Amino acid sequence: MTKIVFMGTPAFSVPILQGLVDEGYDVIGVVTQPDRPVGRKRVLTPPPVKQAALDLNLPIFQPEKISQSAELEDVIALNPDLVVTAAFGQFLPERLLKAPKLGAVNVHASLLPKYRGGAPVHYSIINGDKETGVTIMEMIKKMDAGDILAQEAIPILDTDDVGTMFEKLSVLGKELLLKTLPLLIEEKIIPQKQDENLVSFSPNISREEEKIDWNKTARQIDCQVRGMRPWPVAYAMYQDKRWKMWDVTPLPEKTTDKSPGTIILKDKHSLQVACGKSSVLQLNTIQPAGKGQLSVTDFLNGVGKTVEVGDILE
């Protein structure tokens, strides 16, 4: 039986770990990030993969940084045949990459060489891509640059956000990994090198990128809102107060001559804003500073009561 060390952290990784166990692989250790404080009360919370490993009664390692840690020696001492990673969140040292006889493979949530880096799902939606996918790749020291073992695409729907795509890609990643591993073990795969001319990157989203630029079209802003939902969440500023935007709808049948960011319509159930290239965006769900998410109707009946047509969002 193939002995595997699994390395992953968020909910995306859990179905993949579960799939390896269900398929009968001998998962001899699980490496994940340390517990972190979460929420306003800063409650120390285990990552989803740790909770799954506890439920499966698997040995757990939680190094703050795997390189030069005591846990690195412990993991190598397990003498795994293969290391499988899925959104682990740290670079792996070369010693670990070379230790297993079958090497190390990664489940990456993009169609490499497009979107190397930590936020491929976010960028695929923000950029308005029609499809994304999963790549099973060999791990080397350079980030997401190893040879491709398998790849499969799925469409991105106009209703998709980061949350729904993570769920879809996690299932796809599990299925593709389980189809790929037997071929890898039997040495029936010819790895394909990535075309360096087609490489693009998807670094983690910065605070500056979260702010909406109303000079973009309504369609582009809709992509930004969905590409940052449920985290980190796009926002706009209204009279020095932050409005997080949870749900918006571009109105392709409508145009305006007002400046981008201008509120052009307000009634009991609707709030519409001018965007770039004369386009118009309807706001559906808003989270004003210090409040929870509100439908635009509830918002306009409460804290948004004083908003007027002609006011400016920045």
Short mmCIF file of C-alpha atoms in Angstrom, two decimals:
data_model
loop_
_atom_site.label_atom_id
_atom_site.label_comp_id
_atom_site.label_asym_id
_atom_site.label_seq_id
_atom_site.Cartn_x
_atom_site.Cartn_y
_atom_site.Cartn_z
CA MET A 1 0.00 0.00 0.00
CA THR A 2 1.31 3.44 -0.95
CA LYS A 3 2.28 5.47 2.13
CA ILE A 4 1.30 9.14 1.79
CA VAL A 5 1.99 12.26 3.83
CA PHE A 6 -0.78 14.79 3.17
CA MET A 7 -0.20 18.53 3.55
CA GLY A 8 -3.08 20.99 3.44
CA THR A 9 -4.88 23.60 5.51
CA PRO A 10 -8.26 25.10 4.43
CA ALA A 11 -11.64 23.52 3.67
CA PHE A 12 -10.54 23.13 0.03
CA SER A 13 -8.09 20.45 1.16
CA VAL A 14 -10.50 18.36 3.23
CA PRO A 15 -12.33 16.40 0.47
CA ILE A 16 -8.94 15.58 -1.06
CA LEU A 17 -7.64 14.14 2.23
CA GLN A 18 -10.90 12.27 2.74
CA GLY A 19 -10.71 10.91 -0.81
CA LEU A 20 -7.22 9.48 -0.24
CA VAL A 21 -8.38 7.70 2.92
CA ASP A 22 -11.59 6.42 1.29
CA GLU A 23 -9.60 5.11 -1.68
CA GLY A 24 -7.46 3.00 0.65
CA TYR A 25 -4.18 4.89 0.57
CA ASP A 26 -2.13 4.66 3.78
CA VAL A 27 -2.10 8.27 4.98
CA ILE A 28 0.66 8.07 7.58
CA GLY A 29 0.74 11.74 8.55
CA VAL A 30 -1.05 15.06 8.02
CA VAL A 31 0.85 18.35 8.06
CA THR A 32 -1.19 21.52 8.45
CA GLN A 33 -0.85 25.09 9.68
CA PRO A 34 -0.99 25.84 13.43
CA ASP A 35 -4.26 26.76 15.15
CA ARG A 36 -4.99 30.49 14.73
CA PRO A 37 -7.14 33.03 16.64
CA VAL A 38 -10.40 33.68 14.76
CA GLY A 39 -13.12 36.34 15.06
CA ARG A 40 -13.51 39.34 17.30
CA LYS A 41 -13.00 37.20 20.41
CA ARG A 42 -9.82 35.74 18.92
CA VAL A 43 -10.81 32.15 19.69
CA LEU A 44 -7.96 29.74 18.94
CA THR A 45 -9.33 27.62 16.08
CA PRO A 46 -7.87 24.56 14.31
CA PRO A 47 -7.66 24.64 10.51
CA PRO A 48 -10.27 22.48 8.72
CA VAL A 49 -7.67 19.89 7.72
CA LYS A 50 -6.64 19.38 11.36
CA GLN A 51 -10.24 18.77 12.35
CA ALA A 52 -10.64 16.27 9.51
CA ALA A 53 -7.42 14.49 10.51
CA LEU A 54 -8.63 14.26 14.11
CA ASP A 55 -11.91 12.74 12.90
CA LEU A 56 -9.93 10.23 10.82
CA ASN A 57 -7.56 9.51 13.72
CA LEU A 58 -4.48 10.41 11.68
CA PRO A 59 -1.14 11.66 13.08
CA ILE A 60 -0.95 15.47 12.88
CA PHE A 61 2.02 17.84 12.54
CA GLN A 62 1.59 21.62 12.85
CA PRO A 63 4.90 23.42 12.30
CA GLU A 64 4.83 27.21 12.25
CA LYS A 65 7.28 26.90 9.36
CA ILE A 66 8.13 23.46 7.98
CA SER A 67 11.67 24.39 6.88
CA GLN A 68 14.24 23.63 9.58
CA SER A 69 11.53 22.54 12.02
CA ALA A 70 11.63 19.49 14.26
CA GLU A 71 8.46 18.35 12.47
CA LEU A 72 10.38 18.23 9.17
CA GLU A 73 12.64 15.52 10.60
CA ASP A 74 9.61 13.67 11.98
CA VAL A 75 7.87 13.72 8.59
CA ILE A 76 10.95 12.52 6.70
CA ALA A 77 11.42 9.78 9.31
CA LEU A 78 7.97 8.43 8.40
CA ASN A 79 9.59 7.37 5.10
CA PRO A 80 6.57 8.17 2.89
CA ASP A 81 6.33 6.91 -0.69
CA LEU A 82 4.63 10.14 -1.76
CA VAL A 83 3.80 13.62 -0.46
CA VAL A 84 0.48 15.14 -1.59
CA THR A 85 -0.17 18.85 -0.99
CA ALA A 86 -3.33 20.89 -1.51
CA ALA A 87 -3.35 24.54 -0.41
CA PHE A 88 -0.84 23.90 2.37
CA GLY A 89 0.31 27.53 2.43
CA GLN A 90 4.08 27.12 2.81
CA PHE A 91 7.03 26.39 0.55
CA LEU A 92 8.43 22.89 1.02
CA PRO A 93 12.18 22.44 1.58
CA GLU A 94 14.08 20.51 -1.06
CA ARG A 95 14.96 17.77 1.44
CA LEU A 96 11.30 16.96 1.85
CA LEU A 97 10.58 17.15 -1.88
CA LYS A 98 13.33 14.61 -2.57
CA ALA A 99 12.63 12.26 0.34
CA PRO A 100 9.69 10.20 -1.06
CA LYS A 101 10.55 7.70 -3.79
CA LEU A 102 7.54 8.91 -5.84
CA GLY A 103 8.26 12.58 -5.12
CA ALA A 104 5.70 15.21 -4.17
CA VAL A 105 2.59 16.26 -6.10
CA ASN A 106 0.36 19.29 -5.67
CA VAL A 107 -3.33 19.86 -6.37
CA HIS A 108 -3.40 23.44 -7.72
CA ALA A 109 -6.66 25.31 -8.36
CA SER A 110 -5.91 26.73 -11.81
CA LEU A 111 -5.04 25.67 -15.31
CA LEU A 112 -1.28 26.09 -15.03
CA PRO A 113 0.81 27.87 -16.20
CA LYS A 114 -1.97 30.44 -15.70
CA TYR A 115 -2.25 31.83 -12.17
CA ARG A 116 0.70 30.47 -10.25
CA GLY A 117 0.48 31.62 -6.62
CA GLY A 118 -1.84 31.77 -3.67
CA ALA A 119 -5.07 33.26 -5.04
CA PRO A 120 -5.80 31.62 -8.42
CA VAL A 121 -9.54 31.25 -7.83
CA HIS A 122 -9.95 34.90 -6.85
CA TYR A 123 -8.14 36.14 -9.96
CA SER A 124 -9.97 33.83 -12.37
CA ILE A 125 -13.30 35.38 -11.30
CA ILE A 126 -12.03 38.96 -10.94
CA ASN A 127 -10.61 38.80 -14.47
CA GLY A 128 -13.91 37.54 -15.87
CA ASP A 129 -12.54 34.19 -17.08
CA LYS A 130 -15.09 31.80 -18.56
CA GLU A 131 -13.35 28.72 -17.16
CA THR A 132 -10.79 27.58 -14.65
CA GLY A 133 -9.75 24.15 -13.43
CA VAL A 134 -7.37 21.96 -11.49
CA THR A 135 -3.80 20.90 -12.23
CA ILE A 136 -2.02 17.92 -10.68
CA MET A 137 1.67 18.77 -10.87
CA GLU A 138 5.07 17.64 -9.69
CA MET A 139 6.44 19.86 -6.94
CA ILE A 140 9.79 21.54 -7.34
CA LYS A 141 11.45 24.28 -5.34
CA LYS A 142 10.12 27.04 -7.66
CA MET A 143 6.51 28.00 -6.89
CA ASP A 144 3.91 26.08 -8.95
CA ALA A 145 6.45 25.56 -11.73
CA GLY A 146 6.69 21.75 -11.78
CA ASP A 147 5.73 19.52 -14.68
CA ILE A 148 2.03 18.85 -15.24
CA LEU A 149 0.69 15.34 -14.61
CA ALA A 150 -3.00 15.98 -15.29
CA GLN A 151 -5.37 18.87 -15.84
CA GLU A 152 -9.14 19.36 -16.11
CA ALA A 153 -11.26 22.47 -16.71
CA ILE A 154 -14.70 23.54 -15.48
CA PRO A 155 -16.79 26.61 -16.44
CA ILE A 156 -17.18 29.69 -14.24
CA LEU A 157 -20.84 30.75 -14.17
CA ASP A 158 -22.02 34.34 -13.73
CA THR A 159 -23.48 33.26 -10.38
CA ASP A 160 -20.22 31.76 -9.10
CA ASP A 161 -18.08 33.34 -6.41
CA VAL A 162 -14.90 32.24 -4.63
CA GLY A 163 -16.89 30.12 -2.20
CA THR A 164 -18.78 28.13 -4.83
CA MET A 165 -15.70 27.70 -7.02
CA PHE A 166 -13.62 26.43 -4.09
CA GLU A 167 -16.25 23.77 -3.46
CA LYS A 168 -16.39 22.73 -7.12
CA LEU A 169 -12.60 22.74 -7.56
CA SER A 170 -12.05 20.78 -4.37
CA VAL A 171 -14.28 17.96 -5.62
CA LEU A 172 -12.71 18.13 -9.08
CA GLY A 173 -9.24 18.09 -7.52
CA LYS A 174 -10.04 15.02 -5.47
CA GLU A 175 -11.43 13.14 -8.47
CA LEU A 176 -8.53 14.10 -10.75
CA LEU A 177 -5.94 13.20 -8.10
CA LEU A 178 -7.49 9.79 -7.53
CA LYS A 179 -7.45 9.13 -11.29
CA THR A 180 -3.85 10.31 -11.59
CA LEU A 181 -2.17 8.54 -8.65
CA PRO A 182 -2.47 4.95 -9.96
CA LEU A 183 -0.90 6.05 -13.25
CA LEU A 184 1.87 7.89 -11.39
CA ILE A 185 2.60 4.90 -9.18
CA GLU A 186 2.74 2.58 -12.22
CA GLU A 187 4.95 5.13 -14.07
CA LYS A 188 2.43 5.43 -16.91
CA ILE A 189 2.42 9.26 -17.04
CA ILE A 190 4.73 11.40 -19.15
CA PRO A 191 4.93 14.75 -17.29
CA GLN A 192 4.44 17.84 -19.47
CA LYS A 193 6.60 20.92 -18.98
CA GLN A 194 4.81 24.24 -18.46
CA ASP A 195 5.12 26.82 -21.23
CA GLU A 196 7.02 29.67 -19.54
CA ASN A 197 5.72 32.10 -22.19
CA LEU A 198 2.18 31.61 -20.85
CA VAL A 199 2.94 32.02 -17.14
CA SER A 200 0.85 34.46 -15.10
CA PHE A 201 0.70 34.98 -11.36
CA SER A 202 -2.01 35.33 -8.74
CA PRO A 203 -0.51 36.78 -5.55
CA ASN A 204 -2.63 37.11 -2.43
CA ILE A 205 -5.18 39.94 -2.64
CA SER A 206 -3.90 43.22 -1.16
CA ARG A 207 -5.98 45.67 0.88
CA GLU A 208 -5.75 48.20 -1.95
CA GLU A 209 -7.25 45.72 -4.43
CA GLU A 210 -10.33 45.28 -2.24
CA LYS A 211 -11.50 48.85 -2.87
CA ILE A 212 -13.87 49.27 -5.80
CA ASP A 213 -12.77 51.53 -8.66
CA TRP A 214 -15.99 53.00 -10.03
CA ASN A 215 -14.24 53.86 -13.30
CA LYS A 216 -14.42 50.16 -14.12
CA THR A 217 -17.52 48.92 -15.92
CA ALA A 218 -20.47 47.47 -14.00
CA ARG A 219 -19.55 44.03 -15.34
CA GLN A 220 -15.96 44.36 -14.09
CA ILE A 221 -17.14 45.48 -10.65
CA ASP A 222 -19.56 42.54 -10.47
CA CYS A 223 -16.60 40.23 -11.21
CA GLN A 224 -14.58 41.95 -8.46
CA VAL A 225 -17.39 41.56 -5.92
CA ARG A 226 -17.84 37.85 -6.73
CA GLY A 227 -14.08 37.34 -6.90
CA MET A 228 -13.74 38.61 -3.32
CA ARG A 229 -16.75 36.86 -1.81
CA PRO A 230 -16.89 35.45 0.87
CA TRP A 231 -13.42 36.82 1.54
CA PRO A 232 -11.83 39.35 1.66
CA VAL A 233 -15.00 41.24 0.40
CA ALA A 234 -14.84 44.28 -1.91
CA TYR A 235 -15.81 47.67 -0.50
CA ALA A 236 -16.54 51.31 -1.34
CA MET A 237 -16.33 54.46 0.79
CA TYR A 238 -19.40 56.63 1.41
CA GLN A 239 -18.80 59.87 3.34
CA ASP A 240 -15.69 58.32 4.98
CA LYS A 241 -17.59 55.17 5.99
CA ARG A 242 -16.94 51.75 4.55
CA TRP A 243 -19.65 49.82 2.74
CA LYS A 244 -18.77 46.18 2.03
CA MET A 245 -20.43 45.00 -1.17
CA TRP A 246 -21.75 41.43 -0.94
CA ASP A 247 -24.01 41.28 -3.97
CA VAL A 248 -24.46 43.50 -7.01
CA THR A 249 -26.00 43.20 -10.47
CA PRO A 250 -24.81 44.93 -13.66
CA LEU A 251 -27.69 46.40 -15.68
CA PRO A 252 -26.60 46.02 -19.34
CA GLU A 253 -29.84 47.50 -20.67
CA LYS A 254 -29.25 50.81 -18.85
CA THR A 255 -26.77 53.66 -19.43
CA THR A 256 -26.03 56.97 -17.70
CA ASP A 257 -24.18 60.22 -18.36
CA LYS A 258 -23.33 60.68 -14.67
CA SER A 259 -19.79 60.45 -13.33
CA PRO A 260 -18.61 57.02 -12.09
CA GLY A 261 -19.50 56.49 -8.41
CA THR A 262 -22.61 58.74 -8.55
CA ILE A 263 -25.82 57.31 -7.06
CA ILE A 264 -28.30 57.75 -9.91
CA LEU A 265 -31.43 56.05 -8.56
CA LYS A 266 -32.90 55.46 -5.13
CA ASP A 267 -36.34 54.14 -4.29
CA LYS A 268 -37.70 51.85 -1.57
CA HIS A 269 -36.10 48.72 -2.99
CA SER A 270 -33.30 49.83 -5.30
CA LEU A 271 -30.01 51.69 -5.29
CA GLN A 272 -28.13 52.15 -8.57
CA VAL A 273 -24.67 53.59 -9.20
CA ALA A 274 -22.96 54.98 -12.31
CA CYS A 275 -19.85 53.06 -13.40
CA GLY A 276 -17.23 53.35 -16.13
CA LYS A 277 -18.17 53.53 -19.84
CA SER A 278 -21.67 54.84 -18.95
CA SER A 279 -22.65 51.49 -17.38
CA VAL A 280 -24.90 51.07 -14.33
CA LEU A 281 -24.65 48.77 -11.30
CA GLN A 282 -27.45 47.81 -8.96
CA LEU A 283 -26.53 47.22 -5.30
CA ASN A 284 -28.33 44.25 -3.74
CA THR A 285 -26.63 43.42 -0.42
CA ILE A 286 -24.53 45.90 1.57
CA GLN A 287 -22.70 45.68 4.88
CA PRO A 288 -22.26 49.17 6.34
CA ALA A 289 -19.51 49.69 8.91
CA GLY A 290 -20.36 48.08 12.27
CA LYS A 291 -23.41 46.23 10.91
CA GLY A 292 -24.22 42.85 9.41
CA GLN A 293 -25.18 42.19 5.80
CA LEU A 294 -28.38 44.00 4.77
CA SER A 295 -30.62 43.72 1.72
CA VAL A 296 -30.77 47.07 -0.03
CA THR A 297 -34.41 47.40 1.11
CA ASP A 298 -33.47 46.96 4.78
CA PHE A 299 -30.44 49.18 4.30
CA LEU A 300 -32.53 52.05 2.84
CA ASN A 301 -35.07 51.69 5.65
CA GLY A 302 -32.31 51.98 8.25
CA VAL A 303 -28.76 53.31 8.20
CA GLY A 304 -29.05 54.17 4.49
CA LYS A 305 -32.15 56.33 4.93
CA THR A 306 -30.21 59.56 4.41
CA VAL A 307 -28.54 58.45 1.16
CA GLU A 308 -29.57 60.71 -1.71
CA VAL A 309 -29.43 60.60 -5.50
CA GLY A 310 -26.31 62.49 -6.52
CA ASP A 311 -24.25 61.32 -3.55
CA ILE A 312 -20.85 59.91 -4.45
CA LEU A 313 -19.31 56.52 -3.66
CA GLU A 314 -15.53 56.47 -3.65
#
